Amino acid sequence: MTADHPSPSSPAAAAVAPPARRRTAYGKETWKEISFLLLNLPTALVGFVYAVTSVVVGVALSVTVVGLPLLAAGLAGARGIGRSERARARGLLDVEVAEPSPLPRAGGALPWLWTRLKDPVAWRTQLYGLIRLPWGVVTFSVTLVSLVALWPVLPFIARGLAAADRGMVRGLLSPSDELERRIAELESDRGVVVDTAAADLRRIERDLHDGAQARLVALAMGLGLAKEKLHEDPDAAAAMVAEAHGEVKLALQELRDLARGIHPAVLTDRGLGAALSSLAGRCTVPATVTVDLDERPAEAIEGITYFTVSELLQNVSKHARARSASVEVWRAKDRLLLQVRDDGVGGARLDGGGTGLAGLAERLGAVDGVLVVESPEGGPTTVTAELPWRARRG
């Protein structure tokens, strides 16, 4: 099963990919690489002197009170050198290297000291500074000689040396460790979660204001009028009370629907099987539900599963023009999987179409979930979602 977006190697991707631009021997890219190689020596000299001085002085004086603070300050400054080298590589070698996450703010001298001393980004930058000096001498000398004596092959020499530089920058100056990648993902996901929560709060506020609140205000006014007419016209007052009784029933139904939209009681009381069967019963297309779980997942995962199926079945009702649908939920090791199928017209896409699948994919991604859509024109449509499995406490 594949998503709607073609893989880079697929024929579909090749059909839409822009044609590769031919690189001339002495084009702009070559001159940028030559500039980078010629600058290697002065920048490597600065980095080497800084790395040796800061590390040697800090380690040598570590038996005194000032040694470790000096070493920590040197590591903090190494981050600045790494930032300038990443900028130089981006500007001259077109290497897109993400900036590492900033160090957390530490309250107090000891936490600040310990955070800097165990900073892997700074230590990798210091290592980069140490190994760059001999490499800088080689690249500067070879490039300078090639400019004078090896002019015809200079572009190829520059390209090979620059490729090695790109590898060093990516290997030592990029936030390549798993923790850095995870921090970047969580920072991105946090924004999605905050936006989704704000949108849900606005929806609840709007539903209360336009629905139950307005109905209750009208009910209070009707009861006030009935109270005034109670002695003058008992029959009219009785009719108004009967009308108010009907309004109370409608208001209660609206509040139940709103509560079900926040968290349905049947999900809390009876679990996913009963809750999803209730959703299938409200779907305009006949839908079957199969839930194969040995135990109930955590409340948060259970709620996300419920609302994911709810939105997918709403899409089936509104857009699919299907004759039947099915919902399956099961567990595979540490993942909870759900799949919604329909035999409708197909054409559902993650990148548009008004079905809300893109927003659903973002909300699932915020909790380490994945949404995959397979919906060729003419159908059928299969939507598969994966969520992390977390066991219910208690």
Short mmCIF file of N, CA and C in Angstrom, two decimals, residues 272 291-293 295-298 300-306 328-339 364 368-370 384-390:
data_model
loop_
_atom_site.label_atom_id
_atom_site.label_comp_id
_atom_site.label_asym_id
_atom_site.label_seq_id
_atom_site.Cartn_x
_atom_site.Cartn_y
_atom_site.Cartn_z
N LEU A 272 -13.70 0.80 22.64
CA LEU A 272 -13.71 1.13 21.22
C LEU A 272 -14.74 0.35 20.43
N VAL A 291 -13.14 -4.99 15.73
CA VAL A 291 -12.12 -4.53 16.67
C VAL A 291 -11.47 -5.76 17.28
N ASP A 292 -10.17 -5.93 17.03
CA ASP A 292 -9.43 -7.09 17.53
C ASP A 292 -8.33 -6.60 18.48
N LEU A 293 -8.71 -6.37 19.72
CA LEU A 293 -7.78 -5.89 20.74
C LEU A 293 -7.93 -6.74 21.99
N GLU A 295 -6.69 -5.89 24.92
CA GLU A 295 -6.90 -4.97 26.04
C GLU A 295 -7.15 -3.58 25.50
N ARG A 296 -7.63 -2.71 26.35
CA ARG A 296 -7.92 -1.34 25.93
C ARG A 296 -6.65 -0.51 25.96
N PRO A 297 -6.45 0.33 24.95
CA PRO A 297 -5.28 1.22 24.96
C PRO A 297 -5.46 2.35 25.95
N ALA A 298 -4.45 3.19 26.07
CA ALA A 298 -4.53 4.36 26.94
C ALA A 298 -5.67 5.27 26.49
N ALA A 300 -5.92 8.43 25.94
CA ALA A 300 -5.63 9.40 24.87
C ALA A 300 -5.62 8.71 23.51
N ILE A 301 -4.97 7.54 23.41
CA ILE A 301 -4.91 6.81 22.14
C ILE A 301 -6.30 6.34 21.75
N GLU A 302 -7.06 5.89 22.71
CA GLU A 302 -8.42 5.45 22.43
C GLU A 302 -9.28 6.58 21.89
N GLY A 303 -9.13 7.77 22.50
CA GLY A 303 -9.90 8.92 22.02
C GLY A 303 -9.49 9.35 20.62
N ILE A 304 -8.18 9.36 20.34
CA ILE A 304 -7.72 9.75 19.00
C ILE A 304 -8.22 8.75 17.97
N THR A 305 -8.20 7.46 18.31
CA THR A 305 -8.70 6.44 17.39
C THR A 305 -10.18 6.67 17.09
N TYR A 306 -10.95 6.95 18.13
CA TYR A 306 -12.38 7.18 17.94
C TYR A 306 -12.64 8.37 17.01
N GLU A 328 -11.79 -1.52 10.58
CA GLU A 328 -11.04 -2.57 11.29
C GLU A 328 -10.01 -1.90 12.19
N VAL A 329 -9.89 -2.42 13.40
CA VAL A 329 -8.92 -1.93 14.37
C VAL A 329 -8.21 -3.13 14.96
N TRP A 330 -6.87 -3.08 14.97
CA TRP A 330 -6.11 -4.17 15.55
C TRP A 330 -4.77 -3.65 16.06
N ARG A 331 -4.09 -4.49 16.80
CA ARG A 331 -2.78 -4.14 17.35
C ARG A 331 -1.69 -4.96 16.69
N ALA A 332 -0.58 -4.30 16.32
CA ALA A 332 0.59 -4.98 15.78
C ALA A 332 1.80 -4.55 16.59
N LYS A 333 2.20 -5.37 17.54
CA LYS A 333 3.31 -5.09 18.44
C LYS A 333 3.07 -3.77 19.19
N ASP A 334 3.88 -2.73 18.91
CA ASP A 334 3.75 -1.49 19.66
C ASP A 334 2.98 -0.43 18.87
N ARG A 335 2.17 -0.85 17.91
CA ARG A 335 1.38 0.09 17.11
C ARG A 335 -0.08 -0.34 17.12
N LEU A 336 -0.96 0.66 17.15
CA LEU A 336 -2.40 0.45 16.99
C LEU A 336 -2.76 0.87 15.57
N LEU A 337 -3.36 -0.02 14.82
CA LEU A 337 -3.70 0.25 13.43
C LEU A 337 -5.21 0.27 13.25
N LEU A 338 -5.66 1.19 12.43
CA LEU A 338 -7.07 1.20 12.04
C LEU A 338 -7.14 1.42 10.54
N GLN A 339 -8.15 0.81 9.94
CA GLN A 339 -8.31 0.89 8.50
C GLN A 339 -9.78 1.07 8.18
N LEU A 364 -2.52 13.39 13.59
CA LEU A 364 -1.94 12.09 13.91
C LEU A 364 -0.41 12.20 14.02
N ASP A 368 2.96 11.01 16.90
CA ASP A 368 3.75 9.93 16.28
C ASP A 368 2.89 8.98 15.48
N GLY A 369 1.79 9.46 14.96
CA GLY A 369 0.93 8.63 14.12
C GLY A 369 1.21 8.87 12.64
N VAL A 370 0.66 7.98 11.81
CA VAL A 370 0.85 8.05 10.36
C VAL A 370 -0.49 7.80 9.70
N THR A 384 -5.52 4.02 5.98
CA THR A 384 -4.90 3.30 7.09
C THR A 384 -4.21 4.30 8.01
N ALA A 385 -4.45 4.17 9.29
CA ALA A 385 -3.81 5.04 10.28
C ALA A 385 -3.07 4.17 11.29
N GLU A 386 -1.89 4.65 11.68
CA GLU A 386 -1.10 3.98 12.72
C GLU A 386 -0.91 4.94 13.88
N LEU A 387 -1.05 4.40 15.08
CA LEU A 387 -0.83 5.17 16.30
C LEU A 387 0.08 4.38 17.22
N PRO A 388 0.85 5.04 18.04
CA PRO A 388 1.66 4.30 19.01
C PRO A 388 0.78 3.64 20.05
N TRP A 389 1.09 2.40 20.40
CA TRP A 389 0.31 1.69 21.42
C TRP A 389 0.85 2.03 22.80
N ARG A 390 -0.06 2.48 23.64
CA ARG A 390 0.28 2.68 25.06
C ARG A 390 -0.81 2.02 25.88
#
